[in-house]
PDB file of C-alpha atoms in Angstrom:
ATOM      1  CA  MET P   1       7.120  -3.094  43.429  1.00 88.00           C
ATOM      2  CA  VAL P   2       7.043  -2.412  47.514  1.00 94.00           C
ATOM      3  CA  LYS P   3       4.982  -3.970  50.283  1.00 96.00           C
ATOM      4  CA  GLY P   4       3.559  -1.732  52.532  1.00 96.00           C
ATOM      5  CA  SER P   5       1.014  -1.052  55.368  1.00 97.00           C
ATOM      6  CA  PHE P   6      -0.514   1.466  57.338  1.00 97.00           C
ATOM      7  CA  THR P   7      -3.331   1.787  59.920  1.00 97.00           C
ATOM      8  CA  ASP P   8      -5.698   4.040  61.694  1.00 97.00           C
ATOM      9  CA  GLU P   9      -8.234   3.997  64.517  1.00 97.00           C
ATOM     10  CA  SER P  10     -11.586   5.785  64.447  1.00 97.00           C
ATOM     11  CA  PHE P  11     -14.214   5.786  67.439  1.00 97.00           C
ATOM     12  CA  TRP P  12     -17.808   5.330  66.849  1.00 97.00           C
ATOM     13  CA  SER P  13     -20.867   6.132  69.086  1.00 98.00           C
ATOM     14  CA  VAL P  14     -22.493   3.003  68.396  1.00 97.00           C
ATOM     15  CA  GLU P  15     -22.865  -0.368  70.416  1.00 97.00           C
ATOM     16  CA  VAL P  16     -20.076  -2.622  69.064  1.00 98.00           C
ATOM     17  CA  ASP P  17     -22.491  -5.607  68.028  1.00 97.00           C
ATOM     18  CA  ARG P  18     -24.958  -3.469  65.989  1.00 98.00           C
ATOM     19  CA  LEU P  19     -21.720  -1.747  64.379  1.00 98.00           C
ATOM     20  CA  TRP P  20     -20.657  -5.078  63.574  1.00 98.00           C
ATOM     21  CA  LYS P  21     -23.558  -6.329  61.960  1.00 97.00           C
ATOM     22  CA  ALA P  22     -24.501  -3.224  60.064  1.00 98.00           C
ATOM     23  CA  ARG P  23     -21.180  -2.893  58.510  1.00 96.00           C
ATOM     24  CA  ILE P  24     -19.731  -6.558  58.235  1.00 96.00           C
ATOM     25  CA  ILE P  25     -22.235  -9.086  57.921  1.00 95.00           C
ATOM     26  CA  ASP P  26     -25.066  -7.025  56.133  1.00 95.00           C
ATOM     27  CA  GLY P  27     -22.953  -4.205  54.677  1.00 92.00           C
ATOM     28  CA  TYR P  28     -23.680  -5.443  51.286  1.00 91.00           C
ATOM     29  CA  ASN P  29     -27.222  -4.868  51.614  1.00 92.00           C
ATOM     30  CA  LEU P  30     -27.075  -1.913  53.730  1.00 96.00           C
ATOM     31  CA  LEU P  31     -24.424   0.048  51.954  1.00 94.00           C
ATOM     32  CA  PRO P  32     -26.250   0.629  48.350  1.00 95.00           C
ATOM     33  CA  LYS P  33     -29.225   1.941  50.288  1.00 95.00           C
ATOM     34  CA  LEU P  34     -27.314   4.447  52.359  1.00 96.00           C
ATOM     35  CA  LEU P  35     -24.832   5.550  49.965  1.00 93.00           C
ATOM     36  CA  PRO P  36     -26.906   5.483  46.336  1.00 92.00           C
ATOM     37  CA  ASP P  37     -24.550   8.123  44.808  1.00 89.00           C
ATOM     38  CA  PHE P  38     -21.524   6.375  45.404  1.00 89.00           C
ATOM     39  CA  ILE P  39     -22.725   2.400  45.191  1.00 92.00           C
ATOM     40  CA  SER P  40     -25.354   1.456  42.772  1.00 92.00           C
ATOM     41  CA  ASN P  41     -25.600  -2.402  43.825  1.00 93.00           C
ATOM     42  CA  ALA P  42     -23.544  -5.307  45.571  1.00 94.00           C
ATOM     43  CA  GLU P  43     -23.756  -8.803  45.068  1.00 93.00           C
ATOM     44  CA  ILE P  44     -22.124 -12.028  46.501  1.00 94.00           C
ATOM     45  CA  ILE P  45     -20.300 -14.038  43.381  1.00 96.00           C
ATOM     46  CA  GLU P  46     -19.937 -17.081  45.575  1.00 97.00           C
ATOM     47  CA  GLY P  47     -20.219 -18.119  49.078  1.00 96.00           C
ATOM     48  CA  ASP P  48     -22.518 -17.515  52.008  1.00 93.00           C
ATOM     49  CA  GLY P  49     -20.786 -14.547  53.780  1.00 92.00           C
ATOM     50  CA  GLY P  50     -18.206 -16.741  55.490  1.00 95.00           C
ATOM     51  CA  ILE P  51     -14.499 -17.341  54.772  1.00 97.00           C
ATOM     52  CA  GLY P  52     -13.933 -17.403  50.948  1.00 98.00           C
ATOM     53  CA  THR P  53     -16.814 -15.106  49.841  1.00 97.00           C
ATOM     54  CA  VAL P  54     -16.515 -13.117  47.086  1.00 97.00           C
ATOM     55  CA  LYS P  55     -18.269  -9.899  46.880  1.00 96.00           C
ATOM     56  CA  LYS P  56     -18.455  -7.416  44.517  1.00 96.00           C
ATOM     57  CA  LEU P  57     -19.749  -3.776  44.709  1.00 93.00           C
ATOM     58  CA  ASN P  58     -20.404  -1.424  41.787  1.00 94.00           C
ATOM     59  CA  PHE P  59     -19.637   2.194  42.024  1.00 91.00           C
ATOM     60  CA  THR P  60     -21.997   4.963  40.311  1.00 89.00           C
ATOM     61  CA  LYS P  61     -18.604   6.487  39.117  1.00 78.00           C
ATOM     62  CA  ASP P  62     -15.202   5.145  38.351  1.00 62.00           C
ATOM     63  CA  ILE P  63     -12.564   4.966  40.807  1.00 61.00           C
ATOM     64  CA  ASN P  64      -9.052   4.957  39.075  1.00 60.00           C
ATOM     65  CA  GLY P  65     -10.539   3.570  35.883  1.00 67.00           C
ATOM     66  CA  ASN P  66     -12.740   0.916  37.808  1.00 77.00           C
ATOM     67  CA  GLY P  67     -16.358   1.208  38.442  1.00 90.00           C
ATOM     68  CA  PHE P  68     -16.482  -1.949  40.695  1.00 93.00           C
ATOM     69  CA  VAL P  69     -14.525  -3.697  43.208  1.00 93.00           C
ATOM     70  CA  ILE P  70     -14.217  -7.246  43.972  1.00 95.00           C
ATOM     71  CA  ASP P  71     -12.753  -8.724  47.314  1.00 96.00           C
ATOM     72  CA  LYS P  72     -12.447 -12.068  48.942  1.00 98.00           C
ATOM     73  CA  ILE P  73     -13.315 -12.617  52.928  1.00 98.00           C
ATOM     74  CA  MET P  74     -10.093 -14.302  53.949  1.00 98.00           C
ATOM     75  CA  ALA P  75     -10.606 -14.183  57.748  1.00 98.00           C
ATOM     76  CA  LEU P  76     -13.835 -13.664  59.427  1.00 98.00           C
ATOM     77  CA  ASP P  77     -14.477 -13.922  63.246  1.00 98.00           C
ATOM     78  CA  SER P  78     -17.488 -12.763  64.889  1.00 96.00           C
ATOM     79  CA  ASP P  79     -16.893 -13.268  68.320  1.00 97.00           C
ATOM     80  CA  CYS P  80     -13.603 -11.292  68.345  1.00 97.00           C
ATOM     81  CA  TYR P  81     -14.944  -8.898  65.423  1.00 98.00           C
ATOM     82  CA  LEU P  82     -12.433  -9.292  63.063  1.00 98.00           C
ATOM     83  CA  ILE P  83     -12.565  -9.536  59.485  1.00 98.00           C
ATOM     84  CA  LYS P  84      -9.512  -9.501  56.429  1.00 98.00           C
ATOM     85  CA  ASP P  85     -10.744  -8.733  52.885  1.00 97.00           C
ATOM     86  CA  THR P  86      -8.569  -9.142  50.249  1.00 97.00           C
ATOM     87  CA  VAL P  87      -9.504  -7.160  46.675  1.00 95.00           C
ATOM     88  CA  ILE P  88      -8.738  -9.409  43.939  1.00 95.00           C
ATOM     89  CA  ASN P  89     -10.265  -7.169  40.820  1.00 93.00           C
ATOM     90  CA  GLY P  90     -11.099  -3.413  40.417  1.00 90.00           C
ATOM     91  CA  GLY P  91     -11.172  -1.065  42.867  1.00 86.00           C
ATOM     92  CA  LEU P  92      -7.428   0.362  43.210  1.00 86.00           C
ATOM     93  CA  ILE P  93      -5.840  -2.344  41.290  1.00 89.00           C
ATOM     94  CA  GLY P  94      -4.391  -1.397  38.268  1.00 86.00           C
ATOM     95  CA  PRO P  95      -1.287   1.433  37.633  1.00 78.00           C
ATOM     96  CA  ARG P  96      -0.533   2.088  41.262  1.00 87.00           C
ATOM     97  CA  LEU P  97      -1.326  -1.236  43.094  1.00 92.00           C
ATOM     98  CA  ILE P  98      -1.104  -4.699  42.546  1.00 95.00           C
ATOM     99  CA  SER P  99      -2.770  -5.886  45.630  1.00 95.00           C
ATOM    100  CA  TYR P 100      -4.278  -4.536  48.662  1.00 96.00           C
ATOM    101  CA  SER P 101      -6.383  -5.764  51.779  1.00 97.00           C
ATOM    102  CA  PHE P 102      -8.434  -4.515  54.618  1.00 96.00           C
ATOM    103  CA  GLU P 103      -8.085  -5.466  57.994  1.00 98.00           C
ATOM    104  CA  HIS P 104     -11.225  -4.511  60.544  1.00 97.00           C
ATOM    105  CA  LYS P 105     -10.895  -4.782  64.217  1.00 98.00           C
ATOM    106  CA  PHE P 106     -14.017  -3.736  66.378  1.00 98.00           C
ATOM    107  CA  GLU P 107     -13.237  -3.312  70.139  1.00 98.00           C
ATOM    108  CA  LYS P 108     -16.413  -2.483  72.606  1.00 97.00           C
ATOM    109  CA  ILE P 109     -15.077   0.625  74.446  1.00 97.00           C
ATOM    110  CA  SER P 110     -18.411   0.977  76.279  1.00 97.00           C
ATOM    111  CA  ASP P 111     -22.159   0.069  75.814  1.00 94.00           C
ATOM    112  CA  HIS P 112     -22.467   2.799  73.416  1.00 95.00           C
ATOM    113  CA  SER P 113     -19.175   3.185  71.426  1.00 97.00           C
ATOM    114  CA  THR P 114     -16.508   1.198  69.598  1.00 98.00           C
ATOM    115  CA  LEU P 115     -13.134   1.574  68.777  1.00 98.00           C
ATOM    116  CA  VAL P 116     -12.565   0.429  64.839  1.00 97.00           C
ATOM    117  CA  LYS P 117      -8.873  -0.530  64.221  1.00 98.00           C
ATOM    118  CA  LEU P 118      -8.020  -0.507  60.310  1.00 97.00           C
ATOM    119  CA  THR P 119      -4.957  -1.902  58.414  1.00 98.00           C
ATOM    120  CA  VAL P 120      -4.465  -1.929  55.056  1.00 97.00           C
ATOM    121  CA  GLU P 121      -1.577  -3.926  53.319  1.00 97.00           C
ATOM    122  CA  TYR P 122      -0.628  -3.578  49.843  1.00 97.00           C
ATOM    123  CA  GLU P 123       1.886  -4.159  47.073  1.00 96.00           C
ATOM    124  CA  SER P 124       2.683  -1.197  44.835  1.00 95.00           C
ATOM    125  CA  SER P 125       3.321  -1.586  40.923  1.00 92.00           C
ATOM    126  CA  ASP P 126       6.270   0.495  41.264  1.00 92.00           C
ATOM    127  CA  GLU P 127       9.108   1.007  43.223  1.00 93.00           C
ATOM    128  CA  HIS P 128       7.221   3.576  45.858  1.00 93.00           C
ATOM    129  CA  PRO P 129       5.031   3.183  48.557  1.00 95.00           C
ATOM    130  CA  LEU P 130       1.839   4.832  49.020  1.00 94.00           C
ATOM    131  CA  SER P 131       2.056   8.501  49.955  1.00 94.00           C
ATOM    132  CA  VAL P 132       0.497  10.021  52.734  1.00 95.00           C
ATOM    133  CA  GLU P 133      -2.098  11.336  50.574  1.00 93.00           C
ATOM    134  CA  GLU P 134      -3.074   8.102  48.818  1.00 91.00           C
ATOM    135  CA  GLN P 135      -3.146   6.725  52.324  1.00 94.00           C
ATOM    136  CA  ASN P 136      -5.629   9.297  53.497  1.00 93.00           C
ATOM    137  CA  GLN P 137      -7.668   8.736  50.374  1.00 89.00           C
ATOM    138  CA  LEU P 138      -8.439   4.865  51.454  1.00 89.00           C
ATOM    139  CA  ILE P 139      -9.129   6.052  55.061  1.00 93.00           C
ATOM    140  CA  VAL P 140     -11.796   8.863  53.506  1.00 92.00           C
ATOM    141  CA  ARG P 141     -13.390   6.069  52.061  1.00 89.00           C
ATOM    142  CA  MET P 142     -13.459   3.732  54.822  1.00 91.00           C
ATOM    143  CA  THR P 143     -14.491   6.659  57.191  1.00 94.00           C
ATOM    144  CA  GLY P 144     -17.223   8.094  54.858  1.00 93.00           C
ATOM    145  CA  ILE P 145     -18.926   4.325  54.822  1.00 94.00           C
ATOM    146  CA  MET P 146     -18.563   3.980  58.468  1.00 96.00           C
ATOM    147  CA  LYS P 147     -19.959   7.542  59.152  1.00 97.00           C
ATOM    148  CA  ALA P 148     -23.191   6.557  56.739  1.00 97.00           C
ATOM    149  CA  ILE P 149     -23.781   3.498  58.900  1.00 98.00           C
ATOM    150  CA  GLU P 150     -23.518   5.033  62.171  1.00 98.00           C
ATOM    151  CA  GLY P 151     -25.678   7.895  61.253  1.00 98.00           C
ATOM    152  CA  TYR P 152     -28.250   4.980  59.889  1.00 98.00           C
ATOM    153  CA  LEU P 153     -27.840   3.244  63.121  1.00 98.00           C
ATOM    154  CA  HIS P 154     -28.591   6.459  65.521  1.00 98.00           C
ATOM    155  CA  THR P 155     -31.771   7.104  63.183  1.00 98.00           C
ATOM    156  CA  HIS P 156     -33.015   3.408  63.429  1.00 98.00           C
ATOM    157  CA  PRO P 157     -31.977   2.436  67.181  1.00 96.00           C
ATOM    158  CA  THR P 158     -33.685  -1.074  66.664  1.00 97.00           C
ATOM    159  CA  ALA P 159     -31.944  -2.080  63.624  1.00 97.00           C
ATOM    160  CA  TYR P 160     -29.472  -4.605  63.855  1.00 97.00           C
ATOM    161  CA  VAL P 161     -30.244  -5.240  67.434  1.00 95.00           C
TER     162      VAL P 161
END
């Protein structure tokens, strides 16, 4: 087993507060509407949306043999725009990963742009760290979600104000 991590930074042309609300606070309601070909539905299994909340996304197609991902909010700070989720079942857990978590840190760049810093921590199920290709697959999934939200916020300028 190998523990590892990697990071990514991306810029989005949306105000930090709107992006935070759409992606983090209301993402489980919004994502199935924005990505119906990828996410069939979402539910909160336990909690009120704060630390300790357990959420489930059901996919329209299996990802590495899993048709869902269940994660738990481990840290949430809306004042600092920081969230850390740990995947507890489904997703990429299986033959390749024992565990993984995502930390998103949103930073205001200007009134209409946001920097999102992503840190992924993982433990592989073998003696090999994730390859650059495997890391990029995770980043592409996160980027696709953010692109959909950014597009929605551009076409709905009064949403999440």
